[in-house]
mmCIF file with all atom_site columns, C-alpha atoms in Angstrom:
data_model
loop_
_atom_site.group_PDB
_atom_site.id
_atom_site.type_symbol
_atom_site.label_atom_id
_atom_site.label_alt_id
_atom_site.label_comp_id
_atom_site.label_asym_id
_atom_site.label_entity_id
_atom_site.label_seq_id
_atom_site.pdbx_PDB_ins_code
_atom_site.Cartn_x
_atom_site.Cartn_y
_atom_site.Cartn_z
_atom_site.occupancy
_atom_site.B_iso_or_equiv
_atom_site.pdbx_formal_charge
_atom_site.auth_seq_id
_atom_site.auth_comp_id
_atom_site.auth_asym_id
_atom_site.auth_atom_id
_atom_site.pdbx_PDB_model_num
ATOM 1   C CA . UNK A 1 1   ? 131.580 84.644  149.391 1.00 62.00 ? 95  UNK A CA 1
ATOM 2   C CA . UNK A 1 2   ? 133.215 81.055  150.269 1.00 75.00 ? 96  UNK A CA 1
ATOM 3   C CA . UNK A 1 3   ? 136.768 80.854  151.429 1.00 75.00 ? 97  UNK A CA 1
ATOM 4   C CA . UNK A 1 4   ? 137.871 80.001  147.983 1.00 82.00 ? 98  UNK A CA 1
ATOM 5   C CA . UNK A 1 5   ? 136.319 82.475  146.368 1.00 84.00 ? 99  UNK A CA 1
ATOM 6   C CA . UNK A 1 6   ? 138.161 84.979  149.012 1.00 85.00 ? 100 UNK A CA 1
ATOM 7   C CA . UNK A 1 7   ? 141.259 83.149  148.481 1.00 88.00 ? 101 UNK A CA 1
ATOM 8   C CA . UNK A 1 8   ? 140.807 83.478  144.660 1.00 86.00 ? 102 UNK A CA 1
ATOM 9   C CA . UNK A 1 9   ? 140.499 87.129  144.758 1.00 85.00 ? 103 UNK A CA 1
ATOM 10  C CA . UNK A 1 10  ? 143.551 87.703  147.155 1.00 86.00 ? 104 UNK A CA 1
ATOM 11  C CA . UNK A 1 11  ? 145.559 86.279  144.313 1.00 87.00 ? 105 UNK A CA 1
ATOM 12  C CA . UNK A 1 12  ? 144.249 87.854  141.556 1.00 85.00 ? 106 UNK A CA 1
ATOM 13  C CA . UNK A 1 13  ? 144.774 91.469  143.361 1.00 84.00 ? 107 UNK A CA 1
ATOM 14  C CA . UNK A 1 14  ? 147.946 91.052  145.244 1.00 86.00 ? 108 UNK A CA 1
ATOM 15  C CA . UNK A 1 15  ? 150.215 92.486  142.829 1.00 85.00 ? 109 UNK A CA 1
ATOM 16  C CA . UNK A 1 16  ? 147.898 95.290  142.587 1.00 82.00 ? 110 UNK A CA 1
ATOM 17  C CA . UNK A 1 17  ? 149.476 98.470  144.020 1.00 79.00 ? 111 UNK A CA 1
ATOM 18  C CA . UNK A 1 18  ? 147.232 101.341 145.341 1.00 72.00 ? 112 UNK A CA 1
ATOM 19  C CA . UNK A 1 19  ? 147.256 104.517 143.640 1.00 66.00 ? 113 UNK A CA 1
ATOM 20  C CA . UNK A 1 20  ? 148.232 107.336 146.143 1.00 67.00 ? 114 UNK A CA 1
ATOM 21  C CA . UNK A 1 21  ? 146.225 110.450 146.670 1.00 62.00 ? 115 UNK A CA 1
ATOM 22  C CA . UNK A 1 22  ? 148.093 113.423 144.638 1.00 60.00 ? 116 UNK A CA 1
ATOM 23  C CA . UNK A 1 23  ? 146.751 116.469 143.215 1.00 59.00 ? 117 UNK A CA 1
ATOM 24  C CA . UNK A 1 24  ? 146.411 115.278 139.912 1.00 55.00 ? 118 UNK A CA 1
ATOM 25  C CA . UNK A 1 25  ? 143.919 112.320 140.420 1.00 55.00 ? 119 UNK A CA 1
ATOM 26  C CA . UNK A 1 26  ? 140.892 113.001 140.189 1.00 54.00 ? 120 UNK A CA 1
ATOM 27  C CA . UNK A 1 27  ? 138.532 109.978 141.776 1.00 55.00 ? 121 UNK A CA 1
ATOM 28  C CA . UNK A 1 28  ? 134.879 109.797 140.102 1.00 56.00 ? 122 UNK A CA 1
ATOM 29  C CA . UNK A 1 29  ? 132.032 109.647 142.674 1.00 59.00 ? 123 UNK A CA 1
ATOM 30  C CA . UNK A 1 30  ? 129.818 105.921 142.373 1.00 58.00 ? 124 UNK A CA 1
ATOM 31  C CA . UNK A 1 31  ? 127.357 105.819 140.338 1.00 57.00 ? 125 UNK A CA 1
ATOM 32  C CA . UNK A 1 32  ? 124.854 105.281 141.789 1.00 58.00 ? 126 UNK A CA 1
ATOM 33  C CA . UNK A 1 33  ? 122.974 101.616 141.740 1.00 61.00 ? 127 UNK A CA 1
ATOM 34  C CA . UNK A 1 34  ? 119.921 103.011 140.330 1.00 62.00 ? 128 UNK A CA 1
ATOM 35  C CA . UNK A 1 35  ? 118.969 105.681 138.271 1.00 58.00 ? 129 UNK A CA 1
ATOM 36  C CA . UNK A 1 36  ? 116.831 108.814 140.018 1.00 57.00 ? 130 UNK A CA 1
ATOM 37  C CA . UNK A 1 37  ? 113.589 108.484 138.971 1.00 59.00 ? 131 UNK A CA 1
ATOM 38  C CA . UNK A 1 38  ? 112.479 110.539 136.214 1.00 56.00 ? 132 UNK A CA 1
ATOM 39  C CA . UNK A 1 39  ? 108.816 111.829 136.337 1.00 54.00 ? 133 UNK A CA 1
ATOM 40  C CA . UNK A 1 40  ? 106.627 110.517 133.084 1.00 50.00 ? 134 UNK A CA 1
ATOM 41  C CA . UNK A 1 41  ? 108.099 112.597 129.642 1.00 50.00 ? 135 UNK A CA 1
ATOM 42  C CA . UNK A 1 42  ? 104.609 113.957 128.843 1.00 49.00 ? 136 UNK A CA 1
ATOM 43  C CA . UNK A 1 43  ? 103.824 115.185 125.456 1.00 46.00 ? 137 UNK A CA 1
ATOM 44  C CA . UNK A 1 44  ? 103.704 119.220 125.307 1.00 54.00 ? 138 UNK A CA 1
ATOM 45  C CA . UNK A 1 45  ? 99.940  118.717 124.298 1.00 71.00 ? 139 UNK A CA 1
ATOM 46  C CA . UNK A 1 46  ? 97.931  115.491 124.912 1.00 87.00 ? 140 UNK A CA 1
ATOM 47  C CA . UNK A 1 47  ? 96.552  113.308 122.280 1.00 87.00 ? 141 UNK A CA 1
ATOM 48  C CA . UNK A 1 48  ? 93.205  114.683 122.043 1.00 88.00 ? 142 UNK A CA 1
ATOM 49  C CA . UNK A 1 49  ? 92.157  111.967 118.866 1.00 87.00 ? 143 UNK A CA 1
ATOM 50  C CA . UNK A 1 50  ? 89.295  110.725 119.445 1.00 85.00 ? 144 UNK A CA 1
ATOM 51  C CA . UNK A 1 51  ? 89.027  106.184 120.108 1.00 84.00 ? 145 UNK A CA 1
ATOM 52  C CA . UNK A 1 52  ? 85.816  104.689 119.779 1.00 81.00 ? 146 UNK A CA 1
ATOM 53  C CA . UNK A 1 53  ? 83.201  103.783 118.038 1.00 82.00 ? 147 UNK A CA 1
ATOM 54  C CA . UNK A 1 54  ? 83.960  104.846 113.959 1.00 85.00 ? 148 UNK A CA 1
ATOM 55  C CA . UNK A 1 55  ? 81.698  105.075 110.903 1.00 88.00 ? 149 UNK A CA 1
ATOM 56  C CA . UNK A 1 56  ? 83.709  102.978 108.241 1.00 91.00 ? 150 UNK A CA 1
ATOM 57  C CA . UNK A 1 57  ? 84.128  105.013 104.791 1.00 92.00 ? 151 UNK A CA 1
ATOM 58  C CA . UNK A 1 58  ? 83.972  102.489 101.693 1.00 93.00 ? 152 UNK A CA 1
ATOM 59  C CA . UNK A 1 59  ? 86.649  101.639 99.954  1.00 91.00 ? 153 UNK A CA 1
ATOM 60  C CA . UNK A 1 60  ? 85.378  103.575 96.589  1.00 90.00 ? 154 UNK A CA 1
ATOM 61  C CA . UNK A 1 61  ? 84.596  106.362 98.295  1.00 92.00 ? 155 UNK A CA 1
ATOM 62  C CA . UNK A 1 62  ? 88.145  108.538 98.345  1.00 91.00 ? 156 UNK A CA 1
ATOM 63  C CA . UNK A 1 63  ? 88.810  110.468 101.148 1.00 93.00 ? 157 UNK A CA 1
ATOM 64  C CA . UNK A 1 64  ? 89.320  114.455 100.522 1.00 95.00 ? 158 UNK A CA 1
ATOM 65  C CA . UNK A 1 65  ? 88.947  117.416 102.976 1.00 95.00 ? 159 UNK A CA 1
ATOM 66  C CA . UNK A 1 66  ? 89.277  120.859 102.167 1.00 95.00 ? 160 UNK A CA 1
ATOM 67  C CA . UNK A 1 67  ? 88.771  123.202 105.403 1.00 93.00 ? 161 UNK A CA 1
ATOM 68  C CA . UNK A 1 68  ? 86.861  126.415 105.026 1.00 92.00 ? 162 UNK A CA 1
ATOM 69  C CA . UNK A 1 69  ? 88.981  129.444 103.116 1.00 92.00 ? 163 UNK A CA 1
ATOM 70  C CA . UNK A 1 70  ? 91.174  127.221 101.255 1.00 92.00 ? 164 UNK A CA 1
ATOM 71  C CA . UNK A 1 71  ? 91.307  127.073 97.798  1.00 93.00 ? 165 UNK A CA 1
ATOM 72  C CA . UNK A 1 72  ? 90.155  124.457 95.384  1.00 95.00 ? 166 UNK A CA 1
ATOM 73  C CA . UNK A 1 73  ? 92.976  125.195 93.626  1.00 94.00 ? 167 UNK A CA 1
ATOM 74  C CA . UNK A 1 74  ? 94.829  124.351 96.797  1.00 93.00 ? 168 UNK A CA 1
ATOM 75  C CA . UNK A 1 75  ? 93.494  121.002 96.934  1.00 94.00 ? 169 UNK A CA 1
ATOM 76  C CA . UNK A 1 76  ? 93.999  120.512 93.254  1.00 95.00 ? 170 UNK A CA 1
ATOM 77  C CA . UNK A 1 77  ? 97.212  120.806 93.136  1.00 95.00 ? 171 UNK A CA 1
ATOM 78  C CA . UNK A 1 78  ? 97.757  118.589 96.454  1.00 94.00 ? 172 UNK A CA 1
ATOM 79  C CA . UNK A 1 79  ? 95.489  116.047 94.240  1.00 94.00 ? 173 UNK A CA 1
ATOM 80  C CA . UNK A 1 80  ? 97.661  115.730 91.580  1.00 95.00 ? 174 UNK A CA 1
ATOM 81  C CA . UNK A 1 81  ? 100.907 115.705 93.095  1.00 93.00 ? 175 UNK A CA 1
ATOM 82  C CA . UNK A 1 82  ? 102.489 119.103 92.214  1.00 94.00 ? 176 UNK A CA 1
ATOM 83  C CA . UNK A 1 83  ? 103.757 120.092 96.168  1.00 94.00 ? 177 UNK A CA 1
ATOM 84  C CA . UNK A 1 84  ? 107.109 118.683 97.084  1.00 94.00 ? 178 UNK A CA 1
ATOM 85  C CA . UNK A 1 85  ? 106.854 116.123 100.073 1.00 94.00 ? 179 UNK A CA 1
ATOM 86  C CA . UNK A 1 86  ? 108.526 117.229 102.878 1.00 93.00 ? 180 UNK A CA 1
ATOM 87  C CA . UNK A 1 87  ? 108.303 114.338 105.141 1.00 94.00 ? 181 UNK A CA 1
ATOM 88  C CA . UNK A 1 88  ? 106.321 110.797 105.399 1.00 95.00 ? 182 UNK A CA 1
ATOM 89  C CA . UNK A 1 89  ? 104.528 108.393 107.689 1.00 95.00 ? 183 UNK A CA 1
ATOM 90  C CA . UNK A 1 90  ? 104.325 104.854 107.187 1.00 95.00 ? 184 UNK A CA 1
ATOM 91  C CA . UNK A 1 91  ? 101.147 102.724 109.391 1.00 95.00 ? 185 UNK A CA 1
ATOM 92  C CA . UNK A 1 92  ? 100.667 99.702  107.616 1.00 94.00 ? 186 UNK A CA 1
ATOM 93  C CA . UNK A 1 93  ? 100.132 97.178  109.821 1.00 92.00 ? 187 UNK A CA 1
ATOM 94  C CA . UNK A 1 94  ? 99.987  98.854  112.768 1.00 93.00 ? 188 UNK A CA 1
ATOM 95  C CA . UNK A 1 95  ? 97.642  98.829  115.750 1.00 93.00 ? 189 UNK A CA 1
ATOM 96  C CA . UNK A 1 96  ? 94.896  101.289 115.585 1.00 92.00 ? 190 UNK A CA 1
ATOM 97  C CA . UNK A 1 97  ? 96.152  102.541 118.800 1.00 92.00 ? 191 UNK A CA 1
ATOM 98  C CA . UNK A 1 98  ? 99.880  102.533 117.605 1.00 93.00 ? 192 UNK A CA 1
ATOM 99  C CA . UNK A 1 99  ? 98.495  104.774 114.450 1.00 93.00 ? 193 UNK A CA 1
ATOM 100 C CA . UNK A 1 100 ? 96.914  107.418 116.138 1.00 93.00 ? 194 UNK A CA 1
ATOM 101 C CA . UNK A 1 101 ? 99.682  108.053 118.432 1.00 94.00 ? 195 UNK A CA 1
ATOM 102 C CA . UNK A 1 102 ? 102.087 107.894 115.697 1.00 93.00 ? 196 UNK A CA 1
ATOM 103 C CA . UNK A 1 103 ? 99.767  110.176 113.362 1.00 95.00 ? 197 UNK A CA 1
ATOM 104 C CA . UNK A 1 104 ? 99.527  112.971 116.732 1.00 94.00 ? 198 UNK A CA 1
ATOM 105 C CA . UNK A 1 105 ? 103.477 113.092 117.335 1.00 94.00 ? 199 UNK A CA 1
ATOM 106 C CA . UNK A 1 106 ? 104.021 113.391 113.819 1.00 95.00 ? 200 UNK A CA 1
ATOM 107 C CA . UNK A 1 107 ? 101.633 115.835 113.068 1.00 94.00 ? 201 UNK A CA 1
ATOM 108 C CA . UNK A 1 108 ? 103.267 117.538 115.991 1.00 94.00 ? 202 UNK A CA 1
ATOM 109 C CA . UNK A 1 109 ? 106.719 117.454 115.016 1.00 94.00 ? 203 UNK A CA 1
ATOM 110 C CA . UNK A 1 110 ? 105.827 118.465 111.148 1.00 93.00 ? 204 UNK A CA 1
ATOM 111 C CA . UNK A 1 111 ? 104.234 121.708 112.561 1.00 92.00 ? 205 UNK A CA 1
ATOM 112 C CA . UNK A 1 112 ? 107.401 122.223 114.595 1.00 91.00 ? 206 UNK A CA 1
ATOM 113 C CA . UNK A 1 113 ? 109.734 121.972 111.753 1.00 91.00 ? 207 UNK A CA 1
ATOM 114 C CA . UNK A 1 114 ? 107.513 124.262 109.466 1.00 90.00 ? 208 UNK A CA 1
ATOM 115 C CA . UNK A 1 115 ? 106.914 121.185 107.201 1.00 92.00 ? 209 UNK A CA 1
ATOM 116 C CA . UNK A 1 116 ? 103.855 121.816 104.974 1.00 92.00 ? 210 UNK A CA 1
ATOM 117 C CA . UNK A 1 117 ? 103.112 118.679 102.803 1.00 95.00 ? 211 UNK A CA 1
ATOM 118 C CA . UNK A 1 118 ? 103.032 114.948 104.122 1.00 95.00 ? 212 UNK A CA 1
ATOM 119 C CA . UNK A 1 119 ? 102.317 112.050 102.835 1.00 95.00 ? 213 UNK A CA 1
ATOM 120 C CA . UNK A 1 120 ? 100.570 109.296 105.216 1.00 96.00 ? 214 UNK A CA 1
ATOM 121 C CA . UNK A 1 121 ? 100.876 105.722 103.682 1.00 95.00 ? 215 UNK A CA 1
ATOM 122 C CA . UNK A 1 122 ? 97.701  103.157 105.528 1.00 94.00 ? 216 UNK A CA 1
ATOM 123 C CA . UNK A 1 123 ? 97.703  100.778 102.978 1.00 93.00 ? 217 UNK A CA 1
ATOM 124 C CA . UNK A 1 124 ? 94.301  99.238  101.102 1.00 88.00 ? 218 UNK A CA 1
ATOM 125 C CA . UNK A 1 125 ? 92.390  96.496  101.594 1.00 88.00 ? 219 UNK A CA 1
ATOM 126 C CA . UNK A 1 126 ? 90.231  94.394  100.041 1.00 89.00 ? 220 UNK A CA 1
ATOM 127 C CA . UNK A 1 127 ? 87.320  94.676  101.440 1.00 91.00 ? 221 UNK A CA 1
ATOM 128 C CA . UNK A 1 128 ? 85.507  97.307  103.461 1.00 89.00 ? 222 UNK A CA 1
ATOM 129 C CA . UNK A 1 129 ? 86.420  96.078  106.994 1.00 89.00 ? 223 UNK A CA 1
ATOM 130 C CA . UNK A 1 130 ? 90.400  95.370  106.557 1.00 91.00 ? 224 UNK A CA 1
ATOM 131 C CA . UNK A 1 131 ? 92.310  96.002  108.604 1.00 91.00 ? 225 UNK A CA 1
ATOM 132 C CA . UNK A 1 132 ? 93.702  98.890  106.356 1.00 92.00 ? 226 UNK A CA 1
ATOM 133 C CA . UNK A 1 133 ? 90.316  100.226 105.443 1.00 92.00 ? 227 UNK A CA 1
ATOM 134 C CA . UNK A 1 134 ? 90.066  100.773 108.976 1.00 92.00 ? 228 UNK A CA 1
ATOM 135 C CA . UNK A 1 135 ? 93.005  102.750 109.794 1.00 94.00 ? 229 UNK A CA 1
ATOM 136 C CA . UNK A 1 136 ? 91.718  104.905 106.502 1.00 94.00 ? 230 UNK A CA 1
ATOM 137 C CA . UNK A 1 137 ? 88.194  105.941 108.322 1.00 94.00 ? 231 UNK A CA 1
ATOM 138 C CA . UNK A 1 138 ? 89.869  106.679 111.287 1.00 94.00 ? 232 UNK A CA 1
ATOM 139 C CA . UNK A 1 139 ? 92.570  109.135 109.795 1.00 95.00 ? 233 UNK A CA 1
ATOM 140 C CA . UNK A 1 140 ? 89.175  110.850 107.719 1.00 94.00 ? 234 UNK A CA 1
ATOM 141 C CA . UNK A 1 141 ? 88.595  111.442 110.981 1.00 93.00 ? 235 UNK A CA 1
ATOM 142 C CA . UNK A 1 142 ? 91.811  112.536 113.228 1.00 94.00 ? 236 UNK A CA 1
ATOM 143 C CA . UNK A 1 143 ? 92.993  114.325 110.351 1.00 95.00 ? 237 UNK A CA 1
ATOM 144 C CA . UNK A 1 144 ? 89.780  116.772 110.576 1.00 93.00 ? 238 UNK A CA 1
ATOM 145 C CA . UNK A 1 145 ? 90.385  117.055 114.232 1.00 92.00 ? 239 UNK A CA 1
ATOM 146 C CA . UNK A 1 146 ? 93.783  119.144 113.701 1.00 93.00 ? 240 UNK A CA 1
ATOM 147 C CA . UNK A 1 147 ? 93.919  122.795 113.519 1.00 92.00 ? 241 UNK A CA 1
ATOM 148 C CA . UNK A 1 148 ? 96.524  123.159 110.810 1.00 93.00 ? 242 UNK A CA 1
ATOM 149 C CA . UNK A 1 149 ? 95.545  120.136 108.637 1.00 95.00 ? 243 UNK A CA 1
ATOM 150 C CA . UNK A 1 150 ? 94.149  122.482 105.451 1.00 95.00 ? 244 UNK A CA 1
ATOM 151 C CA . UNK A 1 151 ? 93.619  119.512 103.175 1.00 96.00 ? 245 UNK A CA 1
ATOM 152 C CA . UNK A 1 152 ? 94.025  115.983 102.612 1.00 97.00 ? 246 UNK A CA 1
ATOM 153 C CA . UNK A 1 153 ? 93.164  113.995 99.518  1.00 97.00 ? 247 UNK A CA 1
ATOM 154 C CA . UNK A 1 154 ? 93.992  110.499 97.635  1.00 96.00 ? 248 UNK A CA 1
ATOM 155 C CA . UNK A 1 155 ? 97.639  110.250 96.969  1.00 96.00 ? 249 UNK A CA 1
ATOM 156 C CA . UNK A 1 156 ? 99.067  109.647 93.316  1.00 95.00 ? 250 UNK A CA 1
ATOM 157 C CA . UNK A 1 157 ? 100.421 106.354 91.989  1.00 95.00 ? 251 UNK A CA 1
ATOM 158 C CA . UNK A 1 158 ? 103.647 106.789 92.676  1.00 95.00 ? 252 UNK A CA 1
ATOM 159 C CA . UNK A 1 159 ? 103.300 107.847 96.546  1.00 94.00 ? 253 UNK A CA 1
ATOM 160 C CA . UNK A 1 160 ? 100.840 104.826 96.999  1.00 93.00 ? 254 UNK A CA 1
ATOM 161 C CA . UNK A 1 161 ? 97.771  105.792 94.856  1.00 93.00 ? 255 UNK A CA 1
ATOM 162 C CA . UNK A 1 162 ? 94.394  104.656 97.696  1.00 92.00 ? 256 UNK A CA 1
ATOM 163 C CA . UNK A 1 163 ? 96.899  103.283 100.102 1.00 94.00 ? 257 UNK A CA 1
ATOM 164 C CA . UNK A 1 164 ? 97.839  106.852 100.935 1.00 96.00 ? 258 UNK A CA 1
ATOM 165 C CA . UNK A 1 165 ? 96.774  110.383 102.096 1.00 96.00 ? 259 UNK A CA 1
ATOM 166 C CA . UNK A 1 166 ? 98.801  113.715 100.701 1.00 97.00 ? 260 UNK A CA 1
ATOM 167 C CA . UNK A 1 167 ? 97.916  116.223 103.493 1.00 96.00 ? 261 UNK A CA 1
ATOM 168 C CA . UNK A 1 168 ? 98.580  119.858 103.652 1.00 96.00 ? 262 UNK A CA 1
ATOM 169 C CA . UNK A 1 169 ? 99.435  121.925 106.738 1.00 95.00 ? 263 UNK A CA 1
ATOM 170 C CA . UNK A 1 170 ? 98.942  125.660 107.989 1.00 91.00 ? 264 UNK A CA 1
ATOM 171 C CA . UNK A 1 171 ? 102.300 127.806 107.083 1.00 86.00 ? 265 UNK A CA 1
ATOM 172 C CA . UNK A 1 172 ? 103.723 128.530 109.973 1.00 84.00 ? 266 UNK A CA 1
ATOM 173 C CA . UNK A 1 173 ? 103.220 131.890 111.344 1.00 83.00 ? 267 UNK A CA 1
ATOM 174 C CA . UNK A 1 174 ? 107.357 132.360 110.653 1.00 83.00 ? 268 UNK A CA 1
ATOM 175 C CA . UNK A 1 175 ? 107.229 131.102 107.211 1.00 79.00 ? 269 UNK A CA 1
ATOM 176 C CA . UNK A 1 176 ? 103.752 133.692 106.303 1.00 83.00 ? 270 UNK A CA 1
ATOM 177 C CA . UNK A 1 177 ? 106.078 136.306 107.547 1.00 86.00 ? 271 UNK A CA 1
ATOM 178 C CA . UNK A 1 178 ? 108.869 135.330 105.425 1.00 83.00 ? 272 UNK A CA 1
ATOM 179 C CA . UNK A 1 179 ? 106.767 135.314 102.162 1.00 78.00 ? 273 UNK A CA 1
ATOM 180 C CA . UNK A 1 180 ? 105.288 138.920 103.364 1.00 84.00 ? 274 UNK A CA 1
ATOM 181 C CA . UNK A 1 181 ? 108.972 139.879 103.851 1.00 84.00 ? 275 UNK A CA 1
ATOM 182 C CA . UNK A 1 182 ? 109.736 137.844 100.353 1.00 81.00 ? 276 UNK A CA 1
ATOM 183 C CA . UNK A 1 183 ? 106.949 139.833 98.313  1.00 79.00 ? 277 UNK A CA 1
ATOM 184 C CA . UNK A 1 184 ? 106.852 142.949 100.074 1.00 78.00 ? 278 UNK A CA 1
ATOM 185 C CA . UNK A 1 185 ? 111.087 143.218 98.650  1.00 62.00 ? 279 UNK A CA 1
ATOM 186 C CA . UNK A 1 186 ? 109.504 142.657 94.752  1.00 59.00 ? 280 UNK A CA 1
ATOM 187 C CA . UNK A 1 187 ? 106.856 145.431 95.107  1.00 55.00 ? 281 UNK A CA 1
ATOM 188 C CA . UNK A 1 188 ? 109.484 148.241 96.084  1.00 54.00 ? 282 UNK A CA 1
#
């Protein structure tokens, strides 16, 4: 500090009268310049989709997966619309990289809430090596690599027709117990 900035302070605080130490006050500790460091948040689980090299799917070829023991009926009705959406996932114009992480956490947290129908929105292209054509083959492929995806097909018109994926989660082992509970009360 110079002298006038010294001088400057004195008479801004001389009128300032110190409080006195009583019972009642309470004084704050500093905080403290810098924040303790925090060790990395890590994921519970790490993002085990695969990066690399990718077979592209052609754009007229749609995308469907049905696992083994499911239904066609399942997928059918997935197909044409008829299970409510329970959340969505929007990765148009994202970085392949960006996408995958965003398709793992989400996947993630929709298994944690019980959530069992999602809708994934990439987008179309034009051609077979858009950008958005891209990010299609590579969810073909991530998708498969989850346990408790079930199914996955073209969405309808209305949720984005080729642009986007209806997909359809495991129940939860909570919720198969509830509809146990649920049907097991109607037999009696």
């Amino acid at each position: 500090m110079n002298p006038d900035d010294k001088n400057l302070f004195r008479d801004a605080m001389d009128d300032v009268i110190p409080l006195k130490d009583q019972a009642s006050t309470h004084w704050l500790k500093t905080p403290a310049t810098k924040a303790p460091r925090q060790p990395e948040a890590r994921s519970e689980e790490e993002n085990f989709l695969t990066r690399g090299y990718l077979d592209i799917i052609p754009l007229n070829t749609p995308l469907e997966y049905k696992a083994d023991g499911i239904q066609q009926g399942v997928l059918d009705k997935l197909r044409q619309g008829k299970y409510p959406l329970d959340a969505s996932l929007n990765l148009l114009r994202q970085p392949v990289e960006n996408c995958r992480q965003a398709l793992f956490n989400f996947i993630q947290q929709a298994r944690k809430a019980g959530l069992r129908n999602l809708l994934i929105i990439h987008g179309k292209g034009r051609n077979d090596e858009s950008h958005a054509n891209i990010v299609r083959s590579y969810l073909a492929r991530w998708l498969r690599q989850f346990d408790d995806v079930q199914t996955y097909c073209v969405a309808q018109m209305q949720h984005g027709g080729a642009g986007a994926l209806y997909v359809g989660l495991r129940k939860t082992d909570k919720a198969r117990l509830d509809n146990r509970e649920r049907h097991a009360k109607r037999s009696r």
